[in-house]
Amino acid sequence: MGFAVMPLIRLVRAGYIMAREGVFGLAQLPDLPAGPRIAIACARMLERRSVRDKSAQSRLSDALNRLGPSYVKLGQFLATREDVVGKDAARELSSLQDSLPPFSHEAARKAVAEQLQRPVEEIFVEFGQAVAAASIAQVHPAVVRSRDGTERKVAVKVLRPGVARRFQRDLESFYLVARIAERFHPPSRRLRPVAVVDTLAKSVAMEMDFRLEAAGLSEMAENTAGDPGFRVPEVDWLRTSKGILTMEWIDGRKMSDVGGLRSDGLDLEALGANVIQSFLRHTLRDGFFHADMHQGNLFVEADGTLVAVDFGITGRLSPRERRFLAEILFGFITRNYRRVAEVHFEAGYVPADQDVDMFAQAIRAIGEPIHGHDASEISMARLLTQLFEVTELFEMSTQTQLIMLQKTMVVVEGVARTLNPHLDMWKTAEPVVGTWIRDNLGPVGKIKDAGNLVGSMLRIANDLPIFADRIGRMSYELESMTQNGLRFDKATAEAIGKAEARHTRSGRVALWVIALSLAAIAVKQFL
């Protein structure tokens, strides 16, 4: 009973805090049924007067930060799921700042010692105060001594004490809401709220294991080893564990400091192009990209090299999805709208019973206005929104694997535009997308595909003896079953017996209920 009551109590508290911060005042009352409209009107009576002058983003940010790390992450996660919360709410949530007060220095030192199983003084020459704090972790500057006696500065990311336990507790409340929605609100079942919470739970669990983030940094470093003007910090694996991540300290300027970058004499237009092209290169070439490339996670070194940090959130695309994405982007660049439409059908994004020519016409209505204009006049965010609106008209199902990519593309464009307001997104993207198309869909790509096919056939040939052995065993089992009948082990037989007994009892009860009902009807008729 306590397990069911406590999540409910925590939900009531969350509702109270949201009401106090004016979150319910953001709801569009005329569009809601009478019941929810009355409930929201009552909740608004709890609003603090000071919140009425706040923007929607400030209200959401303040409420979720007051509720703690779990709700901050929930808000950031839902910002990538506009299919669940709607476009307006997703836009407001996307501006949510993941910033919390740091926990104590002593707590951080204790966490480091416990995780690395040594006193802090043995691990680091110096261990400074926190310089940044978010919902899951905070970062400390430190100094380590190498075997040759040289010292170097590092960044130490420390997991918040107790954050995993708190996430687990709050997830119980999220699951409760999701189950209630699925049970009592049939339209929400299409959005699969329980599955949404499952995805959040998995994402947060991975983000709180810093070994996985370290592995992501290592993989990105290998992928981009030969890329001009881009790199990631080097991981110090000996000082890294599940709750501690130690990596190279970056002496660079944050990309949010545009004035400082300009005063450093850096080419802002080239930096903007580098942001766009690096992201597209990672997405198309590697199928592995940084999914949180906002200005706070990007540094610029003195020579103009772009350094990405905080790999807690990453995205992946399969080779098939990369191919479709490249063809769609290249189709827009070359104004081949028929091909863009065909790719949507080939990928299965749009049902086969829709009209390809009509869909191509709709795509043209989106693509034509962007040509001959720069990014100050045409927004990638607006273009993507229009594309999704058009595909909805043609019954395109939600592609969850592309939502994170879509959101990241919008963020990347925003970062590039702060550096160069007149950046032409399509002209900047063409070298990367065009090269990938030529290498993978042109003659060279066909030769690669042929080589991959030959390799796959050789692997199958090597596995043929194993397949033959399995088929032989299967044939023997089928022959034995034909001669002796189907046999179950003892546990299976007992389980079937118990299930049959329950079914029999249920059937008897149902028959008695029917019999008593008929008898009651007969008596009533007789009287």
Short mmCIF file of C-alpha atoms in Angstrom, two decimals:
data_model
loop_
_atom_site.label_atom_id
_atom_site.label_comp_id
_atom_site.label_asym_id
_atom_site.label_seq_id
_atom_site.Cartn_x
_atom_site.Cartn_y
_atom_site.Cartn_z
CA MET A 1 0.00 0.00 0.00
CA GLY A 2 2.84 2.37 0.92
CA PHE A 3 4.40 1.80 -2.51
CA ALA A 4 1.24 3.12 -4.17
CA VAL A 5 0.59 5.97 -1.71
CA MET A 6 4.04 7.61 -1.67
CA PRO A 7 4.23 8.23 -5.44
CA LEU A 8 0.76 9.78 -5.20
CA ILE A 9 1.85 12.06 -2.33
CA ARG A 10 4.91 13.13 -4.34
CA LEU A 11 2.66 13.90 -7.32
CA VAL A 12 0.42 16.08 -5.14
CA ARG A 13 3.50 17.99 -3.97
CA ALA A 14 4.69 18.40 -7.57
CA GLY A 15 1.27 19.70 -8.58
CA TYR A 16 1.31 22.20 -5.72
CA ILE A 17 4.75 23.55 -6.70
CA MET A 18 3.71 23.83 -10.35
CA ALA A 19 0.55 25.68 -9.31
CA ARG A 20 2.58 28.09 -7.15
CA GLU A 21 4.98 28.79 -10.03
CA GLY A 22 2.12 29.48 -12.45
CA VAL A 23 2.69 26.51 -14.78
CA PHE A 24 -1.03 25.74 -15.04
CA GLY A 25 -1.62 29.26 -16.27
CA LEU A 26 0.14 28.27 -19.51
CA ALA A 27 -2.69 25.88 -20.46
CA GLN A 28 -5.02 26.95 -23.24
CA LEU A 29 -8.33 26.80 -21.36
CA PRO A 30 -10.78 27.15 -24.30
CA ASP A 31 -9.36 24.00 -25.91
CA LEU A 32 -9.85 21.84 -22.81
CA PRO A 33 -12.91 19.85 -21.68
CA ALA A 34 -14.98 21.24 -18.81
CA GLY A 35 -13.47 18.97 -16.11
CA PRO A 36 -9.79 19.82 -16.68
CA ARG A 37 -10.71 23.46 -17.23
CA ILE A 38 -12.31 23.68 -13.77
CA ALA A 39 -9.38 21.83 -12.16
CA ILE A 40 -6.85 24.22 -13.74
CA ALA A 41 -8.89 27.23 -12.69
CA CYS A 42 -8.80 25.95 -9.09
CA ALA A 43 -5.06 25.29 -9.28
CA ARG A 44 -4.46 28.85 -10.51
CA MET A 45 -5.88 30.15 -7.24
CA LEU A 46 -2.62 28.96 -5.64
CA GLU A 47 -0.41 31.05 -7.97
CA ARG A 48 2.01 33.47 -6.42
CA ARG A 49 1.31 37.00 -7.69
CA SER A 50 4.91 37.51 -8.68
CA VAL A 51 4.79 34.75 -11.34
CA ARG A 52 2.15 36.43 -13.47
CA ASP A 53 4.70 38.71 -15.07
CA LYS A 54 7.06 35.82 -15.87
CA SER A 55 7.49 34.28 -19.30
CA ALA A 56 6.37 30.72 -19.99
CA GLN A 57 9.99 29.58 -20.12
CA SER A 58 10.78 31.13 -16.73
CA ARG A 59 7.73 29.56 -15.10
CA LEU A 60 8.61 26.10 -16.36
CA SER A 61 12.30 26.48 -15.53
CA ASP A 62 11.65 27.71 -11.99
CA ALA A 63 9.06 25.01 -11.25
CA LEU A 64 11.13 22.11 -12.56
CA ASN A 65 14.30 23.32 -10.85
CA ARG A 66 12.39 23.54 -7.55
CA LEU A 67 11.14 19.98 -8.05
CA GLY A 68 14.67 18.70 -8.51
CA PRO A 69 16.92 16.83 -10.98
CA SER A 70 14.35 14.24 -12.04
CA TYR A 71 11.87 16.86 -13.21
CA VAL A 72 14.55 18.92 -14.95
CA LYS A 73 15.55 15.85 -16.95
CA LEU A 74 11.88 15.04 -17.61
CA GLY A 75 11.38 18.53 -19.02
CA GLN A 76 14.46 18.31 -21.22
CA PHE A 77 13.43 14.86 -22.42
CA LEU A 78 9.87 15.97 -23.26
CA ALA A 79 11.32 18.90 -25.22
CA THR A 80 12.47 16.27 -27.75
CA ARG A 81 9.00 14.67 -27.88
CA GLU A 82 6.70 17.26 -29.36
CA ASP A 83 4.57 14.36 -30.58
CA VAL A 84 3.72 13.81 -26.90
CA VAL A 85 3.53 17.33 -25.40
CA GLY A 86 2.74 19.40 -28.49
CA LYS A 87 4.80 21.96 -30.40
CA ASP A 88 4.22 24.93 -28.07
CA ALA A 89 5.13 23.04 -24.90
CA ALA A 90 8.17 21.47 -26.58
CA ARG A 91 9.39 24.91 -27.64
CA GLU A 92 9.02 26.26 -24.09
CA LEU A 93 10.71 23.22 -22.56
CA SER A 94 13.62 23.41 -25.01
CA SER A 95 14.79 26.62 -23.30
CA LEU A 96 14.95 24.89 -19.89
CA GLN A 97 18.30 25.59 -18.26
CA ASP A 98 19.85 22.63 -16.46
CA SER A 99 21.45 24.61 -13.64
CA LEU A 100 21.26 23.90 -9.92
CA PRO A 101 23.27 25.12 -6.90
CA PRO A 102 26.42 23.04 -6.36
CA PHE A 103 26.59 20.53 -3.52
CA SER A 104 29.29 20.97 -0.89
CA HIS A 105 32.99 20.63 -1.60
CA GLU A 106 33.35 18.08 1.19
CA ALA A 107 30.57 15.93 -0.31
CA ALA A 108 32.38 16.03 -3.66
CA ARG A 109 35.69 14.97 -2.09
CA LYS A 110 33.93 12.14 -0.26
CA ALA A 111 32.29 10.95 -3.49
CA VAL A 112 35.64 10.96 -5.32
CA ALA A 113 37.35 8.99 -2.55
CA GLU A 114 34.55 6.40 -2.40
CA GLN A 115 34.33 5.96 -6.17
CA LEU A 116 38.08 5.75 -6.82
CA GLN A 117 38.79 3.95 -3.52
CA ARG A 118 41.68 6.20 -2.56
CA PRO A 119 42.05 9.47 -0.62
CA VAL A 120 41.64 12.55 -2.80
CA GLU A 121 45.21 13.65 -1.93
CA GLU A 122 46.60 10.48 -3.52
CA ILE A 123 44.60 10.97 -6.71
CA PHE A 124 44.96 14.70 -7.33
CA VAL A 125 47.65 17.26 -6.52
CA GLU A 126 44.88 19.87 -6.26
CA PHE A 127 41.07 19.57 -6.21
CA GLY A 128 39.28 22.91 -6.58
CA GLN A 129 35.79 24.23 -5.92
CA ALA A 130 32.98 23.44 -8.39
CA VAL A 131 32.87 25.67 -11.47
CA ALA A 132 29.59 24.35 -12.94
CA ALA A 133 26.63 22.46 -11.49
CA ALA A 134 23.71 20.76 -13.21
CA SER A 135 20.93 18.35 -12.25
CA ILE A 136 23.04 15.18 -12.38
CA ALA A 137 26.61 16.30 -11.71
CA GLN A 138 29.02 19.16 -11.17
CA VAL A 139 32.52 19.87 -12.49
CA HIS A 140 35.66 20.61 -10.44
CA PRO A 141 39.07 21.76 -11.71
CA ALA A 142 41.94 19.59 -10.51
CA VAL A 143 45.62 18.92 -11.11
CA VAL A 144 47.21 15.49 -11.61
CA ARG A 145 50.84 14.43 -11.72
CA SER A 146 51.99 12.10 -14.49
CA ARG A 147 54.58 9.34 -14.05
CA ASP A 148 57.29 11.55 -15.47
CA GLY A 149 56.58 14.16 -12.78
CA THR A 150 54.84 16.69 -15.02
CA GLU A 151 51.57 18.21 -13.86
CA ARG A 152 48.48 18.87 -15.94
CA LYS A 153 45.06 20.37 -15.29
CA VAL A 154 41.96 18.18 -15.59
CA ALA A 155 38.19 18.54 -15.22
CA VAL A 156 36.53 16.18 -12.74
CA LYS A 157 32.82 15.50 -13.17
CA VAL A 158 31.22 14.24 -9.95
CA LEU A 159 27.77 12.62 -9.72
CA ARG A 160 25.41 14.30 -7.25
CA PRO A 161 25.17 12.25 -4.03
CA GLY A 162 21.83 10.45 -3.79
CA VAL A 163 20.70 11.51 -7.28
CA ALA A 164 20.23 7.92 -8.50
CA ARG A 165 17.99 7.10 -5.54
CA ARG A 166 15.95 10.26 -6.08
CA PHE A 167 15.52 9.53 -9.77
CA GLN A 168 14.30 6.03 -8.97
CA ARG A 169 11.80 7.42 -6.47
CA ASP A 170 10.46 10.08 -8.84
CA LEU A 171 10.25 7.57 -11.71
CA GLU A 172 7.63 5.70 -9.62
CA SER A 173 5.49 8.86 -9.75
CA PHE A 174 6.06 9.25 -13.51
CA TYR A 175 5.03 5.62 -14.08
CA LEU A 176 1.90 6.18 -11.96
CA VAL A 177 0.83 9.11 -14.14
CA ALA A 178 1.59 7.16 -17.33
CA ARG A 179 -0.45 4.12 -16.21
CA ILE A 180 -3.39 6.30 -15.15
CA ALA A 181 -3.31 8.08 -18.52
CA GLU A 182 -3.26 4.80 -20.45
CA ARG A 183 -6.08 3.34 -18.38
CA PHE A 184 -8.49 6.28 -18.18
CA HIS A 185 -7.65 8.39 -21.24
CA PRO A 186 -7.91 6.21 -24.37
CA PRO A 187 -6.59 8.87 -26.81
CA SER A 188 -3.27 8.92 -24.91
CA ARG A 189 -2.68 5.21 -25.54
CA ARG A 190 -1.53 6.01 -29.07
CA LEU A 191 1.37 7.98 -27.57
CA ARG A 192 2.31 5.05 -25.26
CA PRO A 193 3.07 7.11 -22.13
CA VAL A 194 4.46 4.12 -20.22
CA ALA A 195 6.90 3.48 -23.07
CA VAL A 196 7.87 7.18 -22.95
CA VAL A 197 8.76 6.85 -19.25
CA ASP A 198 10.65 3.63 -20.04
CA THR A 199 12.75 5.57 -22.56
CA LEU A 200 13.37 8.35 -20.04
CA ALA A 201 14.40 5.83 -17.37
CA LYS A 202 16.87 4.15 -19.73
CA SER A 203 18.28 7.47 -20.93
CA VAL A 204 18.84 8.77 -17.39
CA ALA A 205 20.38 5.47 -16.23
CA MET A 206 22.91 5.69 -19.07
CA GLU A 207 23.60 9.38 -18.42
CA MET A 208 24.35 8.68 -14.74
CA ASP A 209 26.98 6.07 -15.61
CA PHE A 210 30.00 8.20 -16.49
CA ARG A 211 31.85 5.20 -17.89
CA LEU A 212 29.40 5.30 -20.80
CA GLU A 213 30.00 9.03 -21.32
CA ALA A 214 33.75 8.34 -21.27
CA ALA A 215 33.23 5.64 -23.90
CA GLY A 216 31.25 8.12 -26.01
CA LEU A 217 34.09 10.64 -25.78
CA SER A 218 36.57 7.93 -26.77
CA GLU A 219 34.47 6.84 -29.76
CA MET A 220 34.00 10.42 -30.94
CA ALA A 221 37.75 11.04 -30.58
CA GLU A 222 38.49 8.05 -32.84
CA ASN A 223 35.84 9.10 -35.37
CA THR A 224 37.12 12.69 -35.60
CA ALA A 225 40.87 12.08 -35.35
CA GLY A 226 41.41 13.39 -38.87
CA ASP A 227 38.75 16.12 -38.87
CA PRO A 228 39.99 19.70 -39.25
CA GLY A 229 39.02 22.14 -36.52
CA PHE A 230 37.16 19.74 -34.21
CA ARG A 231 38.07 17.57 -31.25
CA VAL A 232 36.84 16.33 -27.86
CA PRO A 233 38.64 16.17 -24.47
CA GLU A 234 40.88 13.21 -23.74
CA VAL A 235 39.59 10.85 -21.04
CA ASP A 236 41.71 9.97 -18.00
CA TRP A 237 40.55 6.37 -17.63
CA LEU A 238 42.60 5.68 -14.48
CA ARG A 239 40.62 8.37 -12.63
CA THR A 240 37.21 7.51 -14.07
CA SER A 241 34.47 5.31 -12.58
CA LYS A 242 30.69 5.01 -12.64
CA GLY A 243 30.23 8.25 -10.67
CA ILE A 244 33.47 10.10 -11.55
CA LEU A 245 34.67 11.26 -14.97
CA THR A 246 38.13 12.82 -15.26
CA MET A 247 39.12 14.39 -18.56
CA GLU A 248 41.40 16.96 -20.09
CA TRP A 249 40.78 20.55 -19.01
CA ILE A 250 39.86 22.75 -21.97
CA ASP A 251 41.50 26.18 -22.06
CA GLY A 252 39.08 27.77 -24.46
CA ARG A 253 36.35 30.36 -24.67
CA LYS A 254 32.71 29.32 -24.47
CA MET A 255 30.91 29.76 -27.74
CA SER A 256 28.22 31.77 -25.95
CA ASP A 257 30.79 34.58 -25.53
CA VAL A 258 30.49 35.90 -29.08
CA GLY A 259 32.04 39.26 -28.18
CA GLY A 260 35.06 37.53 -26.67
CA LEU A 261 35.48 35.32 -29.74
CA ARG A 262 35.42 38.41 -31.93
CA SER A 263 37.97 40.19 -29.73
CA ASP A 264 40.22 37.10 -30.01
CA GLY A 265 40.37 37.79 -33.74
CA LEU A 266 38.60 34.54 -34.68
CA ASP A 267 36.68 34.17 -37.96
CA LEU A 268 33.08 33.90 -36.74
CA GLU A 269 31.74 32.94 -40.17
CA ALA A 270 34.20 30.07 -40.42
CA LEU A 271 33.29 28.97 -36.87
CA GLY A 272 29.59 28.94 -37.74
CA ALA A 273 30.26 26.82 -40.82
CA ASN A 274 32.45 24.48 -38.74
CA VAL A 275 29.63 23.88 -36.24
CA ILE A 276 27.19 22.92 -39.02
CA GLN A 277 29.62 20.80 -41.01
CA SER A 278 31.04 18.99 -37.98
CA PHE A 279 27.56 17.97 -36.84
CA LEU A 280 26.57 16.75 -40.32
CA ARG A 281 29.88 14.89 -40.69
CA HIS A 282 29.33 13.04 -37.41
CA THR A 283 25.72 12.25 -38.30
CA LEU A 284 26.17 11.07 -41.88
CA ARG A 285 29.66 9.59 -41.85
CA ASP A 286 29.72 8.07 -38.36
CA GLY A 287 26.06 7.69 -37.40
CA PHE A 288 27.03 8.93 -33.91
CA PHE A 289 26.46 12.54 -32.90
CA HIS A 290 26.48 14.84 -29.89
CA ALA A 291 22.76 15.39 -29.19
CA ASP A 292 23.19 18.39 -26.86
CA MET A 293 25.32 20.80 -28.92
CA HIS A 294 24.19 24.05 -27.33
CA GLN A 295 26.61 26.95 -26.78
CA GLY A 296 27.38 25.94 -23.19
CA ASN A 297 28.79 22.60 -24.38
CA LEU A 298 31.04 24.09 -27.08
CA PHE A 299 34.44 25.73 -26.52
CA VAL A 300 36.75 27.44 -29.01
CA GLU A 301 40.51 27.22 -28.54
CA ALA A 302 42.93 30.00 -29.48
CA ASP A 303 43.59 28.52 -32.94
CA GLY A 304 39.85 28.29 -33.72
CA THR A 305 39.47 24.56 -32.96
CA LEU A 306 35.98 23.63 -31.82
CA VAL A 307 35.89 21.41 -28.70
CA ALA A 308 32.65 19.66 -27.67
CA VAL A 309 32.07 18.57 -24.06
CA ASP A 310 29.34 16.86 -22.02
CA PHE A 311 28.53 13.66 -23.91
CA GLY A 312 25.77 12.57 -21.54
CA ILE A 313 23.25 12.72 -24.39
CA THR A 314 24.20 11.26 -27.77
CA GLY A 315 22.27 9.99 -30.77
CA ARG A 316 22.77 7.26 -33.33
CA LEU A 317 21.49 6.59 -36.84
CA SER A 318 21.70 3.29 -38.66
CA PRO A 319 23.32 3.18 -42.13
CA ARG A 320 19.83 2.93 -43.64
CA GLU A 321 18.60 6.02 -41.78
CA ARG A 322 21.75 7.94 -42.72
CA ARG A 323 21.19 7.14 -46.37
CA PHE A 324 17.61 8.39 -46.24
CA LEU A 325 18.61 11.56 -44.37
CA ALA A 326 21.37 12.38 -46.83
CA GLU A 327 19.08 11.89 -49.81
CA ILE A 328 16.39 14.08 -48.26
CA LEU A 329 18.85 16.90 -47.49
CA PHE A 330 20.53 16.62 -50.89
CA GLY A 331 17.12 16.63 -52.57
CA PHE A 332 16.31 19.95 -50.92
CA ILE A 333 19.73 21.36 -51.85
CA THR A 334 19.39 20.33 -55.52
CA ARG A 335 15.60 21.06 -55.61
CA ASN A 336 14.87 17.45 -56.58
CA TYR A 337 11.56 17.31 -54.69
CA ARG A 338 10.34 14.19 -56.46
CA ARG A 339 13.34 12.29 -55.05
CA VAL A 340 12.71 13.69 -51.56
CA ALA A 341 9.15 12.36 -51.78
CA GLU A 342 10.28 8.95 -53.07
CA VAL A 343 12.77 8.59 -50.20
CA HIS A 344 9.99 9.15 -47.66
CA PHE A 345 8.03 6.31 -49.27
CA GLU A 346 11.07 4.01 -49.58
CA ALA A 347 11.86 4.55 -45.90
CA GLY A 348 8.31 3.68 -44.93
CA TYR A 349 7.81 7.08 -43.30
CA VAL A 350 4.73 7.75 -45.45
CA PRO A 351 2.15 4.97 -46.10
CA ALA A 352 2.30 3.38 -49.54
CA ASP A 353 -1.35 4.23 -50.27
CA GLN A 354 -0.54 7.96 -50.42
CA ASP A 355 0.11 9.75 -53.73
CA VAL A 356 3.83 10.31 -54.45
CA ASP A 357 3.22 13.21 -56.84
CA MET A 358 0.95 15.01 -54.39
CA PHE A 359 3.54 14.53 -51.66
CA ALA A 360 6.29 15.87 -53.97
CA GLN A 361 4.13 18.92 -54.62
CA ALA A 362 3.77 19.50 -50.87
CA ILE A 363 7.56 19.14 -50.41
CA ARG A 364 8.11 21.71 -53.19
CA ALA A 365 5.94 24.19 -51.29
CA ILE A 366 8.41 23.89 -48.40
CA GLY A 367 11.65 23.80 -50.38
CA GLU A 368 11.19 26.55 -52.96
CA PRO A 369 10.97 29.51 -50.54
CA ILE A 370 14.38 28.72 -49.00
CA HIS A 371 16.39 29.14 -52.20
CA GLY A 372 17.94 32.53 -52.81
CA HIS A 373 17.62 33.50 -49.15
CA ASP A 374 20.08 33.31 -46.27
CA ALA A 375 19.51 32.01 -42.76
CA SER A 376 18.48 35.46 -41.48
CA GLU A 377 15.34 35.11 -43.59
CA ILE A 378 14.74 31.32 -43.55
CA SER A 379 14.95 29.33 -40.32
CA MET A 380 15.86 25.66 -40.29
CA ALA A 381 13.56 25.29 -37.28
CA ARG A 382 10.65 26.65 -39.28
CA LEU A 383 11.53 24.48 -42.27
CA LEU A 384 11.61 21.31 -40.15
CA THR A 385 8.32 22.25 -38.48
CA GLN A 386 6.69 22.72 -41.89
CA LEU A 387 8.09 19.41 -43.10
CA PHE A 388 6.62 17.56 -40.13
CA GLU A 389 3.28 19.34 -40.55
CA VAL A 390 3.11 18.30 -44.20
CA THR A 391 4.05 14.70 -43.46
CA GLU A 392 1.28 14.58 -40.84
CA LEU A 393 -1.20 15.46 -43.60
CA PHE A 394 0.01 12.37 -45.45
CA GLU A 395 -0.37 10.16 -42.34
CA MET A 396 3.34 9.88 -41.64
CA SER A 397 3.84 8.00 -38.37
CA THR A 398 6.07 9.46 -35.66
CA GLN A 399 9.70 8.48 -36.20
CA THR A 400 11.09 8.59 -32.67
CA GLN A 401 14.63 7.86 -33.85
CA LEU A 402 14.59 11.10 -35.89
CA ILE A 403 13.09 13.41 -33.25
CA MET A 404 16.40 13.83 -31.38
CA LEU A 405 18.17 14.48 -34.67
CA GLN A 406 15.57 17.09 -35.63
CA LYS A 407 15.91 18.92 -32.32
CA THR A 408 19.71 18.83 -32.46
CA MET A 409 19.71 20.24 -35.99
CA VAL A 410 17.58 23.16 -34.80
CA VAL A 411 19.96 23.81 -31.86
CA VAL A 412 23.04 23.59 -34.10
CA GLU A 413 21.53 26.05 -36.54
CA GLY A 414 20.79 28.44 -33.69
CA VAL A 415 24.40 28.25 -32.48
CA ALA A 416 25.76 28.88 -35.98
CA ARG A 417 23.44 31.84 -36.50
CA THR A 418 24.68 33.56 -33.34
CA LEU A 419 28.11 33.55 -34.98
CA ASN A 420 26.95 34.43 -38.47
CA PRO A 421 23.37 35.77 -38.76
CA HIS A 422 23.57 35.57 -42.56
CA LEU A 423 24.76 31.96 -42.74
CA ASP A 424 23.26 30.02 -45.64
CA MET A 425 22.45 26.64 -44.09
CA TRP A 426 22.12 24.82 -47.39
CA LYS A 427 25.25 26.21 -49.02
CA THR A 428 27.19 25.37 -45.86
CA ALA A 429 25.79 21.82 -45.71
CA GLU A 430 26.33 20.99 -49.39
CA PRO A 431 30.07 20.05 -49.21
CA VAL A 432 29.46 17.48 -46.48
CA VAL A 433 26.16 16.11 -47.78
CA GLY A 434 27.33 16.15 -51.41
CA THR A 435 30.57 14.32 -50.59
CA TRP A 436 28.70 11.69 -48.60
CA ILE A 437 26.22 11.21 -51.46
CA ARG A 438 29.01 10.78 -54.01
CA ASP A 439 30.96 8.38 -51.78
CA ASN A 440 27.98 6.25 -50.78
CA LEU A 441 25.39 6.53 -53.54
CA GLY A 442 27.62 7.07 -56.57
CA PRO A 443 29.89 4.60 -58.43
CA VAL A 444 32.32 4.42 -55.48
CA GLY A 445 29.43 3.65 -53.16
CA LYS A 446 28.17 0.88 -55.43
CA ILE A 447 31.63 -0.73 -55.40
CA LYS A 448 31.62 -0.53 -51.58
CA ASP A 449 28.17 -2.12 -51.47
CA ALA A 450 29.36 -4.92 -53.75
CA GLY A 451 32.34 -5.52 -51.47
CA ASN A 452 30.07 -5.59 -48.41
CA LEU A 453 27.79 -8.08 -50.17
CA VAL A 454 30.72 -10.37 -50.95
CA GLY A 455 31.90 -10.13 -47.34
CA SER A 456 28.41 -11.02 -46.07
CA MET A 457 28.25 -14.02 -48.40
CA LEU A 458 31.64 -15.24 -47.15
CA ARG A 459 30.50 -14.96 -43.53
CA ILE A 460 27.37 -16.94 -44.38
CA ALA A 461 29.51 -19.60 -46.08
CA ASN A 462 31.69 -19.86 -42.95
CA ASP A 463 28.56 -20.29 -40.79
CA LEU A 464 26.98 -22.97 -42.99
CA PRO A 465 28.32 -25.91 -40.90
CA ILE A 466 26.75 -24.38 -37.77
CA PHE A 467 23.43 -23.89 -39.60
CA ALA A 468 23.55 -27.47 -40.85
CA ASP A 469 24.13 -28.79 -37.32
CA ARG A 470 21.20 -26.75 -35.96
CA ILE A 471 18.92 -27.92 -38.77
CA GLY A 472 19.94 -31.53 -38.07
CA ARG A 473 19.04 -31.19 -34.37
CA MET A 474 15.74 -29.53 -35.26
CA SER A 475 14.90 -32.34 -37.67
CA TYR A 476 15.62 -34.94 -34.97
CA GLU A 477 13.38 -33.11 -32.45
CA LEU A 478 10.54 -32.88 -34.98
CA GLU A 479 10.82 -36.59 -35.81
CA SER A 480 10.82 -37.48 -32.10
CA MET A 481 7.77 -35.28 -31.54
CA THR A 482 5.96 -36.99 -34.44
CA GLN A 483 6.62 -40.46 -33.02
CA ASN A 484 6.18 -39.78 -29.28
CA GLY A 485 3.89 -36.75 -29.21
CA LEU A 486 4.49 -33.35 -27.67
CA ARG A 487 6.14 -33.58 -24.22
CA PHE A 488 6.57 -30.91 -21.56
CA ASP A 489 9.01 -30.77 -18.69
CA LYS A 490 7.64 -31.07 -15.15
CA ALA A 491 7.58 -27.31 -14.43
CA THR A 492 5.72 -26.53 -17.66
CA ALA A 493 3.17 -29.29 -17.03
CA GLU A 494 2.52 -28.01 -13.50
CA ALA A 495 2.11 -24.42 -14.74
CA ILE A 496 -0.39 -25.53 -17.39
CA GLY A 497 -2.28 -27.55 -14.76
CA LYS A 498 -2.53 -24.57 -12.41
CA ALA A 499 -3.67 -22.27 -15.21
CA GLU A 500 -6.30 -24.79 -16.29
CA ALA A 501 -7.51 -25.13 -12.69
CA ARG A 502 -7.87 -21.35 -12.39
CA HIS A 503 -9.68 -21.24 -15.71
CA THR A 504 -12.02 -24.03 -14.57
CA ARG A 505 -12.79 -22.27 -11.28
CA SER A 506 -13.42 -19.02 -13.11
CA GLY A 507 -15.72 -20.81 -15.52
CA ARG A 508 -17.67 -22.38 -12.65
CA VAL A 509 -18.07 -19.03 -10.93
CA ALA A 510 -19.27 -17.46 -14.19
CA LEU A 511 -21.82 -20.29 -14.66
CA TRP A 512 -23.11 -19.82 -11.10
CA VAL A 513 -23.46 -16.07 -11.65
CA ILE A 514 -25.41 -16.66 -14.87
CA ALA A 515 -27.58 -19.30 -13.22
CA LEU A 516 -28.38 -17.05 -10.25
CA SER A 517 -29.13 -14.16 -12.59
CA LEU A 518 -31.55 -16.30 -14.65
CA ALA A 519 -33.19 -17.57 -11.45
CA ALA A 520 -33.65 -14.01 -10.19
CA ILE A 521 -35.19 -12.98 -13.52
CA ALA A 522 -37.53 -16.01 -13.44
CA VAL A 523 -38.63 -15.25 -9.86
CA LYS A 524 -39.25 -11.61 -10.75
CA GLN A 525 -41.35 -12.64 -13.76
CA PHE A 526 -43.26 -15.17 -11.66
CA LEU A 527 -44.05 -12.58 -8.97
#
